[in-house]
Every structure is written in C-alpha cells, then in structure tokens.
PDB file of C-alpha atoms in Angstrom:
ATOM      1  CA  MET F 700      26.131  40.838  59.947  1.00  0.00           C
ATOM      2  CA  ILE F 701      25.835  42.347  56.462  1.00  0.00           C
ATOM      3  CA  SER F 702      22.638  41.779  54.452  1.00  0.00           C
ATOM      4  CA  LEU F 703      22.262  41.474  50.685  1.00  0.00           C
ATOM      5  CA  GLY F 704      20.237  44.691  50.717  1.00  0.00           C
ATOM      6  CA  GLU F 705      23.073  46.554  52.443  1.00  0.00           C
ATOM      7  CA  LEU F 706      25.571  45.115  49.967  1.00  0.00           C
ATOM      8  CA  SER F 707      23.331  46.176  47.080  1.00  0.00           C
ATOM      9  CA  ARG F 708      23.435  49.764  48.354  1.00  0.00           C
ATOM     10  CA  GLU F 709      27.226  49.500  48.622  1.00  0.00           C
ATOM     11  CA  ILE F 710      27.375  48.204  45.045  1.00  0.00           C
ATOM     12  CA  GLU F 711      25.408  51.265  43.872  1.00  0.00           C
ATOM     13  CA  HIS F 712      28.500  53.330  44.719  1.00  0.00           C
ATOM     14  CA  LEU F 713      30.931  51.273  42.644  1.00  0.00           C
ATOM     15  CA  ASP F 714      32.755  53.156  39.916  1.00  0.00           C
ATOM     16  CA  PRO F 715      30.848  53.027  36.616  1.00  0.00           C
ATOM     17  CA  ILE F 716      32.237  51.092  33.678  1.00  0.00           C
ATOM     18  CA  PRO F 717      32.552  52.366  30.097  1.00  0.00           C
ATOM     19  CA  VAL F 718      29.113  52.524  28.462  1.00  0.00           C
ATOM     20  CA  SER F 719      30.420  50.597  25.459  1.00  0.00           C
ATOM     21  CA  GLN F 720      31.028  47.425  27.495  1.00  0.00           C
ATOM     22  CA  PRO F 721      27.418  46.655  28.508  1.00  0.00           C
ATOM     23  CA  LEU F 722      26.268  47.850  25.074  1.00  0.00           C
ATOM     24  CA  LEU F 723      28.617  45.350  23.435  1.00  0.00           C
ATOM     25  CA  ALA F 724      27.529  42.623  25.854  1.00  0.00           C
ATOM     26  CA  GLN F 725      23.864  43.314  25.062  1.00  0.00           C
ATOM     27  CA  ALA F 726      24.596  43.072  21.331  1.00  0.00           C
ATOM     28  CA  ILE F 727      26.501  39.816  21.798  1.00  0.00           C
ATOM     29  CA  ALA F 728      23.599  38.386  23.809  1.00  0.00           C
ATOM     30  CA  ASP F 729      21.062  39.428  21.144  1.00  0.00           C
ATOM     31  CA  PRO F 730      20.707  36.693  18.490  1.00  0.00           C
ATOM     32  CA  ASN F 731      19.252  39.296  16.104  1.00  0.00           C
ATOM     33  CA  ALA F 732      22.160  41.744  16.348  1.00  0.00           C
ATOM     34  CA  ASP F 733      24.175  41.906  13.135  1.00  0.00           C
ATOM     35  CA  LEU F 734      27.922  42.265  12.702  1.00  0.00           C
ATOM     36  CA  GLN F 735      27.694  45.941  11.740  1.00  0.00           C
ATOM     37  CA  LYS F 736      26.019  46.845  15.035  1.00  0.00           C
ATOM     38  CA  ILE F 737      28.816  45.129  16.967  1.00  0.00           C
ATOM     39  CA  VAL F 738      31.503  46.816  14.858  1.00  0.00           C
ATOM     40  CA  THR F 739      29.867  50.232  15.335  1.00  0.00           C
ATOM     41  CA  ILE F 740      29.723  49.870  19.131  1.00  0.00           C
ATOM     42  CA  ILE F 741      33.431  49.055  19.221  1.00  0.00           C
ATOM     43  CA  GLU F 742      34.386  51.828  16.789  1.00  0.00           C
ATOM     44  CA  TYR F 743      32.588  54.481  18.852  1.00  0.00           C
ATOM     45  CA  ASP F 744      34.881  53.761  21.812  1.00  0.00           C
ATOM     46  CA  PRO F 745      38.509  54.657  20.978  1.00  0.00           C
ATOM     47  CA  ALA F 746      39.914  52.620  23.875  1.00  0.00           C
ATOM     48  CA  LEU F 747      37.852  49.559  22.943  1.00  0.00           C
ATOM     49  CA  THR F 748      38.967  49.929  19.323  1.00  0.00           C
ATOM     50  CA  ALA F 749      42.618  50.206  20.329  1.00  0.00           C
ATOM     51  CA  ASN F 750      42.328  47.164  22.606  1.00  0.00           C
ATOM     52  CA  ALA F 751      40.641  45.109  19.867  1.00  0.00           C
ATOM     53  CA  LEU F 752      43.280  45.918  17.260  1.00  0.00           C
ATOM     54  CA  LYS F 753      46.168  45.382  19.663  1.00  0.00           C
ATOM     55  CA  LEU F 754      44.771  42.036  20.785  1.00  0.00           C
ATOM     56  CA  ALA F 755      44.086  40.860  17.229  1.00  0.00           C
ATOM     57  CA  ASN F 756      47.685  41.660  16.287  1.00  0.00           C
ATOM     58  CA  SER F 757      49.248  40.144  19.414  1.00  0.00           C
ATOM     59  CA  ALA F 758      51.594  37.194  19.107  1.00  0.00           C
ATOM     60  CA  TYR F 759      49.082  34.976  20.925  1.00  0.00           C
ATOM     61  CA  TYR F 760      46.250  35.503  18.424  1.00  0.00           C
ATOM     62  CA  SER F 761      47.942  36.679  15.235  1.00  0.00           C
ATOM     63  CA  PRO F 762      48.814  34.114  12.529  1.00  0.00           C
ATOM     64  CA  GLY F 763      51.154  36.647  10.935  1.00  0.00           C
ATOM     65  CA  VAL F 764      48.602  38.529   8.846  1.00  0.00           C
ATOM     66  CA  PRO F 765      48.111  42.035  10.280  1.00  0.00           C
ATOM     67  CA  VAL F 766      44.631  43.285  11.179  1.00  0.00           C
ATOM     68  CA  HIS F 767      43.842  46.901  10.288  1.00  0.00           C
ATOM     69  CA  SER F 768      40.117  47.328  11.017  1.00  0.00           C
ATOM     70  CA  VAL F 769      37.630  46.566  13.774  1.00  0.00           C
ATOM     71  CA  ARG F 770      35.655  44.355  11.391  1.00  0.00           C
ATOM     72  CA  GLU F 771      38.778  42.265  10.759  1.00  0.00           C
ATOM     73  CA  ALA F 772      39.477  42.110  14.515  1.00  0.00           C
ATOM     74  CA  VAL F 773      35.951  40.849  15.215  1.00  0.00           C
ATOM     75  CA  ALA F 774      36.321  38.249  12.466  1.00  0.00           C
ATOM     76  CA  ARG F 775      39.615  37.020  13.943  1.00  0.00           C
ATOM     77  CA  LEU F 776      38.769  37.117  17.651  1.00  0.00           C
ATOM     78  CA  GLY F 777      34.999  37.149  17.977  1.00  0.00           C
ATOM     79  CA  ALA F 778      33.172  39.935  19.797  1.00  0.00           C
ATOM     80  CA  GLY F 779      32.967  37.884  23.003  1.00  0.00           C
ATOM     81  CA  ARG F 780      36.740  37.678  23.301  1.00  0.00           C
ATOM     82  CA  ILE F 781      37.145  41.414  22.592  1.00  0.00           C
ATOM     83  CA  LEU F 782      34.687  42.211  25.389  1.00  0.00           C
ATOM     84  CA  GLN F 783      36.405  39.768  27.742  1.00  0.00           C
ATOM     85  CA  HIS F 784      39.822  41.358  27.290  1.00  0.00           C
ATOM     86  CA  SER F 785      38.485  44.903  27.553  1.00  0.00           C
ATOM     87  CA  VAL F 786      36.736  44.064  30.826  1.00  0.00           C
ATOM     88  CA  GLY F 787      39.827  42.197  32.012  1.00  0.00           C
ATOM     89  CA  ARG F 788      42.106  45.180  31.553  1.00  0.00           C
ATOM     90  CA  MET F 789      39.633  47.388  33.383  1.00  0.00           C
ATOM     91  CA  MET F 790      39.071  44.937  36.256  1.00  0.00           C
ATOM     92  CA  HIS F 791      42.688  43.927  36.855  1.00  0.00           C
ATOM     93  CA  GLY F 792      43.173  46.500  39.603  1.00  0.00           C
ATOM     94  CA  LYS F 793      40.163  45.239  41.569  1.00  0.00           C
ATOM     95  CA  LEU F 794      40.585  41.498  41.066  1.00  0.00           C
ATOM     96  CA  ALA F 795      44.321  41.664  41.814  1.00  0.00           C
ATOM     97  CA  GLN F 796      43.698  42.932  45.352  1.00  0.00           C
ATOM     98  CA  ALA F 797      43.994  40.586  48.297  1.00  0.00           C
ATOM     99  CA  CYS F 798      40.703  39.179  49.616  1.00  0.00           C
ATOM    100  CA  PRO F 799      41.514  38.197  53.207  1.00  0.00           C
ATOM    101  CA  GLY F 800      37.909  37.148  53.833  1.00  0.00           C
ATOM    102  CA  TYR F 801      38.569  34.306  51.392  1.00  0.00           C
ATOM    103  CA  ASP F 802      42.247  33.724  52.280  1.00  0.00           C
ATOM    104  CA  LEU F 803      43.306  34.989  48.855  1.00  0.00           C
ATOM    105  CA  ALA F 804      46.601  36.871  48.608  1.00  0.00           C
ATOM    106  CA  GLU F 805      47.284  39.602  46.050  1.00  0.00           C
ATOM    107  CA  GLU F 806      46.881  38.394  42.454  1.00  0.00           C
ATOM    108  CA  GLU F 807      45.300  35.057  43.486  1.00  0.00           C
ATOM    109  CA  LEU F 808      41.699  36.024  42.686  1.00  0.00           C
ATOM    110  CA  TRP F 809      42.909  37.643  39.463  1.00  0.00           C
ATOM    111  CA  HIS F 810      44.778  34.542  38.312  1.00  0.00           C
ATOM    112  CA  HIS F 811      41.806  32.355  39.245  1.00  0.00           C
ATOM    113  CA  SER F 812      39.505  34.612  37.219  1.00  0.00           C
ATOM    114  CA  VAL F 813      41.792  34.542  34.182  1.00  0.00           C
ATOM    115  CA  ALA F 814      42.115  30.748  34.433  1.00  0.00           C
ATOM    116  CA  ALA F 815      38.320  30.376  34.452  1.00  0.00           C
ATOM    117  CA  ALA F 816      38.019  32.758  31.496  1.00  0.00           C
ATOM    118  CA  LEU F 817      40.727  30.858  29.626  1.00  0.00           C
ATOM    119  CA  ALA F 818      38.853  27.609  30.224  1.00  0.00           C
ATOM    120  CA  ALA F 819      35.677  29.123  28.758  1.00  0.00           C
ATOM    121  CA  ASP F 820      37.740  30.504  25.892  1.00  0.00           C
ATOM    122  CA  ASN F 821      39.052  27.016  25.092  1.00  0.00           C
ATOM    123  CA  LEU F 822      35.793  25.131  25.630  1.00  0.00           C
ATOM    124  CA  PRO F 823      34.789  25.305  21.941  1.00  0.00           C
ATOM    125  CA  ARG F 824      37.863  23.174  21.147  1.00  0.00           C
ATOM    126  CA  TYR F 825      36.599  20.369  23.374  1.00  0.00           C
ATOM    127  CA  ALA F 826      32.833  20.813  23.741  1.00  0.00           C
ATOM    128  CA  LYS F 827      30.299  19.334  21.358  1.00  0.00           C
ATOM    129  CA  THR F 828      27.919  22.275  21.616  1.00  0.00           C
ATOM    130  CA  ALA F 829      28.171  25.988  20.871  1.00  0.00           C
ATOM    131  CA  ILE F 830      29.265  28.147  23.805  1.00  0.00           C
ATOM    132  CA  HIS F 831      27.351  31.391  24.290  1.00  0.00           C
ATOM    133  CA  PRO F 832      29.850  34.244  23.714  1.00  0.00           C
ATOM    134  CA  VAL F 833      28.941  36.039  26.961  1.00  0.00           C
ATOM    135  CA  ALA F 834      30.459  33.044  28.777  1.00  0.00           C
ATOM    136  CA  PHE F 835      33.957  34.448  28.191  1.00  0.00           C
ATOM    137  CA  THR F 836      33.287  37.639  30.166  1.00  0.00           C
ATOM    138  CA  ALA F 837      31.003  35.948  32.712  1.00  0.00           C
ATOM    139  CA  SER F 838      33.820  33.498  33.507  1.00  0.00           C
ATOM    140  CA  LEU F 839      36.261  36.351  34.018  1.00  0.00           C
ATOM    141  CA  LEU F 840      33.839  38.072  36.418  1.00  0.00           C
ATOM    142  CA  HIS F 841      32.356  34.977  38.072  1.00  0.00           C
ATOM    143  CA  ASP F 842      33.939  35.709  41.477  1.00  0.00           C
ATOM    144  CA  ILE F 843      33.664  39.510  41.410  1.00  0.00           C
ATOM    145  CA  GLY F 844      31.302  39.156  44.377  1.00  0.00           C
ATOM    146  CA  LYS F 845      34.260  38.058  46.510  1.00  0.00           C
ATOM    147  CA  PHE F 846      35.897  41.449  45.923  1.00  0.00           C
ATOM    148  CA  ILE F 847      32.932  43.170  47.604  1.00  0.00           C
ATOM    149  CA  LEU F 848      32.018  40.541  50.193  1.00  0.00           C
ATOM    150  CA  SER F 849      35.546  39.804  51.442  1.00  0.00           C
ATOM    151  CA  ARG F 850      35.772  42.905  53.620  1.00  0.00           C
ATOM    152  CA  HIS F 851      32.645  41.793  55.498  1.00  0.00           C
ATOM    153  CA  LEU F 852      33.935  38.297  56.298  1.00  0.00           C
ATOM    154  CA  ALA F 853      36.385  39.159  59.047  1.00  0.00           C
ATOM    155  CA  GLY F 854      36.553  37.588  62.475  1.00  0.00           C
ATOM    156  CA  GLU F 855      33.488  35.795  63.806  1.00  0.00           C
ATOM    157  CA  VAL F 856      31.581  35.681  60.507  1.00  0.00           C
ATOM    158  CA  LYS F 857      34.458  33.988  58.711  1.00  0.00           C
ATOM    159  CA  GLU F 858      34.904  31.527  61.570  1.00  0.00           C
ATOM    160  CA  GLU F 859      31.190  30.732  61.628  1.00  0.00           C
ATOM    161  CA  ILE F 860      31.216  29.893  57.908  1.00  0.00           C
ATOM    162  CA  LYS F 861      34.150  27.516  58.386  1.00  0.00           C
ATOM    163  CA  LYS F 862      32.456  25.965  61.423  1.00  0.00           C
ATOM    164  CA  VAL F 863      29.229  25.301  59.502  1.00  0.00           C
ATOM    165  CA  GLU F 864      31.211  23.991  56.527  1.00  0.00           C
ATOM    166  CA  HIS F 865      33.081  21.429  58.636  1.00  0.00           C
ATOM    167  CA  GLU F 866      30.379  20.448  61.128  1.00  0.00           C
ATOM    168  CA  HIS F 867      27.722  19.899  58.469  1.00  0.00           C
ATOM    169  CA  ARG F 868      30.132  18.751  55.740  1.00  0.00           C
ATOM    170  CA  LEU F 869      28.817  21.330  53.296  1.00  0.00           C
ATOM    171  CA  PRO F 870      30.461  22.797  50.201  1.00  0.00           C
ATOM    172  CA  TYR F 871      31.917  26.190  51.136  1.00  0.00           C
ATOM    173  CA  VAL F 872      29.347  28.159  49.133  1.00  0.00           C
ATOM    174  CA  GLU F 873      26.491  26.333  50.903  1.00  0.00           C
ATOM    175  CA  ALA F 874      27.990  27.168  54.303  1.00  0.00           C
ATOM    176  CA  GLU F 875      28.356  30.785  53.191  1.00  0.00           C
ATOM    177  CA  ARG F 876      24.686  30.873  52.237  1.00  0.00           C
ATOM    178  CA  ALA F 877      23.639  29.177  55.483  1.00  0.00           C
ATOM    179  CA  VAL F 878      25.389  31.827  57.577  1.00  0.00           C
ATOM    180  CA  LEU F 879      24.758  34.948  55.487  1.00  0.00           C
ATOM    181  CA  GLY F 880      21.513  34.086  53.721  1.00  0.00           C
ATOM    182  CA  PHE F 881      23.213  34.588  50.332  1.00  0.00           C
ATOM    183  CA  ASP F 882      26.545  33.785  48.674  1.00  0.00           C
ATOM    184  CA  HIS F 883      29.316  35.549  46.769  1.00  0.00           C
ATOM    185  CA  ALA F 884      27.942  34.383  43.417  1.00  0.00           C
ATOM    186  CA  GLN F 885      24.637  36.155  44.056  1.00  0.00           C
ATOM    187  CA  VAL F 886      26.551  39.309  44.992  1.00  0.00           C
ATOM    188  CA  GLY F 887      28.415  39.044  41.683  1.00  0.00           C
ATOM    189  CA  GLY F 888      25.106  38.871  39.839  1.00  0.00           C
ATOM    190  CA  VAL F 889      23.972  42.078  41.557  1.00  0.00           C
ATOM    191  CA  ILE F 890      27.199  43.786  40.448  1.00  0.00           C
ATOM    192  CA  ALA F 891      26.754  42.623  36.843  1.00  0.00           C
ATOM    193  CA  ARG F 892      23.220  44.024  36.770  1.00  0.00           C
ATOM    194  CA  ARG F 893      24.411  47.280  38.353  1.00  0.00           C
ATOM    195  CA  TRP F 894      26.749  47.606  35.381  1.00  0.00           C
ATOM    196  CA  ASN F 895      23.867  46.900  32.952  1.00  0.00           C
ATOM    197  CA  PHE F 896      25.251  43.638  31.627  1.00  0.00           C
ATOM    198  CA  PRO F 897      22.619  41.393  30.009  1.00  0.00           C
ATOM    199  CA  ASP F 898      20.640  38.928  32.103  1.00  0.00           C
ATOM    200  CA  THR F 899      22.343  35.966  30.413  1.00  0.00           C
ATOM    201  CA  LEU F 900      25.722  37.169  31.681  1.00  0.00           C
ATOM    202  CA  ALA F 901      24.486  38.222  35.136  1.00  0.00           C
ATOM    203  CA  ASP F 902      22.650  34.923  35.651  1.00  0.00           C
ATOM    204  CA  ALA F 903      25.736  32.926  34.666  1.00  0.00           C
ATOM    205  CA  ILE F 904      27.668  34.728  37.411  1.00  0.00           C
ATOM    206  CA  ALA F 905      24.926  34.580  40.042  1.00  0.00           C
ATOM    207  CA  ARG F 906      24.235  30.868  39.580  1.00  0.00           C
ATOM    208  CA  HIS F 907      27.620  29.476  38.610  1.00  0.00           C
ATOM    209  CA  HIS F 908      27.640  27.141  41.618  1.00  0.00           C
ATOM    210  CA  HIS F 909      24.192  25.750  40.716  1.00  0.00           C
ATOM    211  CA  PRO F 910      24.028  25.085  36.963  1.00  0.00           C
ATOM    212  CA  ARG F 911      21.846  22.011  37.378  1.00  0.00           C
ATOM    213  CA  HIS F 912      18.838  24.296  37.795  1.00  0.00           C
ATOM    214  CA  ASP F 913      19.157  25.829  34.347  1.00  0.00           C
ATOM    215  CA  GLY F 914      18.773  23.188  31.650  1.00  0.00           C
ATOM    216  CA  GLU F 915      20.309  24.320  28.397  1.00  0.00           C
ATOM    217  CA  ASN F 916      22.124  27.517  29.398  1.00  0.00           C
ATOM    218  CA  SER F 917      25.563  26.977  27.854  1.00  0.00           C
ATOM    219  CA  ALA F 918      26.947  30.218  29.336  1.00  0.00           C
ATOM    220  CA  LEU F 919      26.056  29.126  32.860  1.00  0.00           C
ATOM    221  CA  CYS F 920      27.487  25.641  32.338  1.00  0.00           C
ATOM    222  CA  ALA F 921      30.652  27.123  30.813  1.00  0.00           C
ATOM    223  CA  VAL F 922      31.206  29.430  33.798  1.00  0.00           C
ATOM    224  CA  HIS F 923      30.683  26.521  36.196  1.00  0.00           C
ATOM    225  CA  ILE F 924      33.191  24.375  34.304  1.00  0.00           C
ATOM    226  CA  GLY F 925      35.644  27.284  34.034  1.00  0.00           C
ATOM    227  CA  ASN F 926      35.583  27.753  37.806  1.00  0.00           C
ATOM    228  CA  ALA F 927      36.062  24.010  38.338  1.00  0.00           C
ATOM    229  CA  VAL F 928      39.012  23.893  35.920  1.00  0.00           C
ATOM    230  CA  ALA F 929      40.735  26.784  37.731  1.00  0.00           C
ATOM    231  CA  LYS F 930      40.298  24.912  41.021  1.00  0.00           C
ATOM    232  CA  ILE F 931      41.472  21.590  39.577  1.00  0.00           C
ATOM    233  CA  ILE F 932      44.750  23.126  38.390  1.00  0.00           C
ATOM    234  CA  GLY F 933      45.199  24.758  41.810  1.00  0.00           C
ATOM    235  CA  VAL F 934      44.720  28.433  40.929  1.00  0.00           C
ATOM    236  CA  GLY F 935      43.032  30.678  43.503  1.00  0.00           C
ATOM    237  CA  MET F 936      41.964  28.038  45.993  1.00  0.00           C
ATOM    238  CA  GLY F 937      41.622  30.274  49.058  1.00  0.00           C
ATOM    239  CA  SER F 938      39.224  29.298  51.830  1.00  0.00           C
ATOM    240  CA  GLU F 939      36.991  27.416  49.381  1.00  0.00           C
ATOM    241  CA  GLU F 940      39.843  25.074  48.496  1.00  0.00           C
ATOM    242  CA  MET F 941      38.395  22.197  46.427  1.00  0.00           C
ATOM    243  CA  ASN F 942      35.268  22.028  48.578  1.00  0.00           C
ATOM    244  CA  MET F 943      32.735  22.576  45.800  1.00  0.00           C
ATOM    245  CA  LEU F 944      30.323  20.374  43.918  1.00  0.00           C
ATOM    246  CA  ALA F 945      31.331  20.046  40.269  1.00  0.00           C
ATOM    247  CA  ASP F 946      28.160  19.366  38.327  1.00  0.00           C
ATOM    248  CA  SER F 947      28.701  16.382  36.037  1.00  0.00           C
ATOM    249  CA  ALA F 948      25.485  17.224  34.169  1.00  0.00           C
ATOM    250  CA  SER F 949      27.074  20.515  33.065  1.00  0.00           C
ATOM    251  CA  ALA F 950      30.057  18.682  31.609  1.00  0.00           C
ATOM    252  CA  ARG F 951      27.766  16.239  29.827  1.00  0.00           C
ATOM    253  CA  SER F 952      25.550  19.019  28.485  1.00  0.00           C
ATOM    254  CA  LEU F 953      28.637  20.573  26.887  1.00  0.00           C
ATOM    255  CA  GLY F 954      29.731  17.233  25.463  1.00  0.00           C
ATOM    256  CA  LEU F 955      32.793  16.961  27.707  1.00  0.00           C
ATOM    257  CA  THR F 956      34.214  13.588  28.706  1.00  0.00           C
ATOM    258  CA  PRO F 957      36.759  12.872  31.463  1.00  0.00           C
ATOM    259  CA  THR F 958      39.433  12.750  28.754  1.00  0.00           C
ATOM    260  CA  THR F 959      38.512  16.076  27.141  1.00  0.00           C
ATOM    261  CA  LEU F 960      38.113  17.726  30.554  1.00  0.00           C
ATOM    262  CA  GLU F 961      41.617  16.575  31.459  1.00  0.00           C
ATOM    263  CA  ALA F 962      42.889  17.972  28.155  1.00  0.00           C
ATOM    264  CA  LEU F 963      41.123  21.285  28.853  1.00  0.00           C
ATOM    265  CA  CYS F 964      42.809  21.496  32.268  1.00  0.00           C
ATOM    266  CA  ALA F 965      46.211  20.822  30.705  1.00  0.00           C
ATOM    267  CA  THR F 966      45.629  23.509  28.066  1.00  0.00           C
ATOM    268  CA  VAL F 967      44.633  26.108  30.655  1.00  0.00           C
ATOM    269  CA  ALA F 968      47.611  25.309  32.898  1.00  0.00           C
ATOM    270  CA  TYR F 969      49.987  25.613  29.931  1.00  0.00           C
ATOM    271  CA  GLU F 970      48.535  28.817  28.451  1.00  0.00           C
ATOM    272  CA  LEU F 971      47.735  30.683  31.678  1.00  0.00           C
ATOM    273  CA  PRO F 972      51.068  32.532  32.109  1.00  0.00           C
ATOM    274  CA  SER F 973      51.008  33.960  28.582  1.00  0.00           C
ATOM    275  CA  VAL F 974      47.326  34.933  28.793  1.00  0.00           C
ATOM    276  CA  VAL F 975      47.834  36.637  32.167  1.00  0.00           C
ATOM    277  CA  ALA F 976      50.611  38.640  30.518  1.00  0.00           C
ATOM    278  CA  ILE F 977      48.281  39.690  27.675  1.00  0.00           C
ATOM    279  CA  PHE F 978      45.623  40.889  30.125  1.00  0.00           C
ATOM    280  CA  GLU F 979      48.092  42.700  32.342  1.00  0.00           C
ATOM    281  CA  GLU F 980      50.125  44.372  29.605  1.00  0.00           C
ATOM    282  CA  GLU F 981      49.647  48.102  29.990  1.00  0.00           C
ATOM    283  CA  SER F 982      46.587  47.440  32.192  1.00  0.00           C
ATOM    284  CA  HIS F 983      47.419  50.527  34.203  1.00  0.00           C
ATOM    285  CA  GLY F 984      48.174  52.628  31.144  1.00  0.00           C
ATOM    286  CA  VAL F 985      45.182  51.895  28.913  1.00  0.00           C
ATOM    287  CA  GLN F 986      42.579  54.636  29.122  1.00  0.00           C
ATOM    288  CA  HIS F 987      38.938  53.553  28.926  1.00  0.00           C
ATOM    289  CA  SER F 988      36.449  55.940  27.398  1.00  0.00           C
ATOM    290  CA  HIS F 989      33.184  56.617  29.287  1.00  0.00           C
ATOM    291  CA  ARG F 990      31.229  57.918  26.317  1.00  0.00           C
TER     292      ARG F 990
END
C-alpha cells in the first residue's frame, strides 16, 4: 500500500508550473502587496498577460468597454480570478483525465473542479464576509490529490475503503484516511506546496474536508462550500457520491443561509457550461511561459 512519503517523492517529479503563478499567488496572499507589484508579475509573463486581457474582454466578463492594459484587467477581474483562470487552462489536461480509483470518467473531475471554483467565485454575491482571493484557485485545485492518488487505489485498496465506509458508516474521506493513513486532500496540499503556492492556498486544499478546525479562515471555508455546492448539483460525484460532512459552521461563518446557499447552487448550475467553455477555450493552444 502506498504511503504519503512515497507519494511525496512521486509528486517531486511532477512537471513544474510557470514561475509567475506561485509568485502571483504569494502576492495575492500578502496583505501588504500593492497593485503595482501584482501588475508587474503579470506583465513579466507574456502568456499570463495574454490570458488576463483575453479573459477581461470575454463576453462573460466584459460589459462592453474594452480593456487594453493589465492594470485595467486586474481592476475588472481581480488578481485572484486571473490566477484561477491561468491555472485552470494549465491544469485542464490533468484534471480532465479519468480517475478510475474514484470512479470518475473523463472530464468529471474537471467539471467538478470548475463547479467548485465557480461557487467560490460567486460567494461574494451571497456571503456576508470578504472571501480571501486565493480561495478561487484553491477551489479549482481542491481535488488535485485525486489525480495523483487515483492510480494507487485499484483492486483491494479501493474495495477496502468502500468496505470501511459502509461497515463503519463513515464519510468517504474518513474511510480513505482509515485505510491509507492520509486522504486525497492532504495529497493535494503536498502538491500545492511542491508548486510553491502560499500556505493559505495549500492549507485550504489540504483541509477542505475539515474546516471546523480553522476558525476564521475564509479561504478554507470557501473551498469547503465550493466542494459541497459541486456535489449538491451532482457534478463529479464519483465514489464519494454525497457521502461527506458539509460543515454548517463554515456556511454560517461566511454569512450563508439555506436560502442563499440554494441560490448559490442555482447560479453555479446555470453558469457552469459557459464557464467550462471559457476555461477550455484554446486550453491546448495557449503557451505558458516558464520564466
């Protein structure tokens, strides 16, 4: 059976990501970083600049007034959304693969990830507290651990997890941890740190099934709610199905009520097809700089 240490060594051999992405994430996570620093990071990466301008001028985000500069794009979209879409285009190829260890067919994990990210993206419309901007990208990557762990969940290991889940009436992630000694969320946190994303983002991924242990962390609560929303609307169920504990304290900490949560689910279900199209457009043709 695979150990977390062995998986960590496997993660060390993952393809690197563009340097600009963790740099931008670090700047977003830094409350002392000014707008010019964020603009400069984007401008020094031609692919990130092109993505930002294209996104800002897309039909989904554009109110009809064209955007011509990175500064204008940041003002329209926010740096968190620019990072989210840049990472999304890069990660589409990985997250769109089938994950048989989790009973997820091709595109299912990808659509689930986009649905969770879209929920985080829309949370400010319904929440009564500010949402940390790294939540957008953390939500998109919250199940990246499944991409790595899936190949190790064949045969007896997969059956043992299901057996423990049913016999002990545990949420799937708890059964996974009982059998393996760790879960896919923790693996995702290791991946995020391997890519030098800030601790706020990595922690939100690693602990998205257990937000109750982290008080006021809006990014962590947002990722947890984003995952729950994707499940509620039936996107990317896989072997987990709806067998998870949705933390009501997270919803309350964000100022969500049953009514606003229902409205958030409806918004995500309605907007998901168009947002998936935005992420996937030219995803195989966009070149990412590794400056």
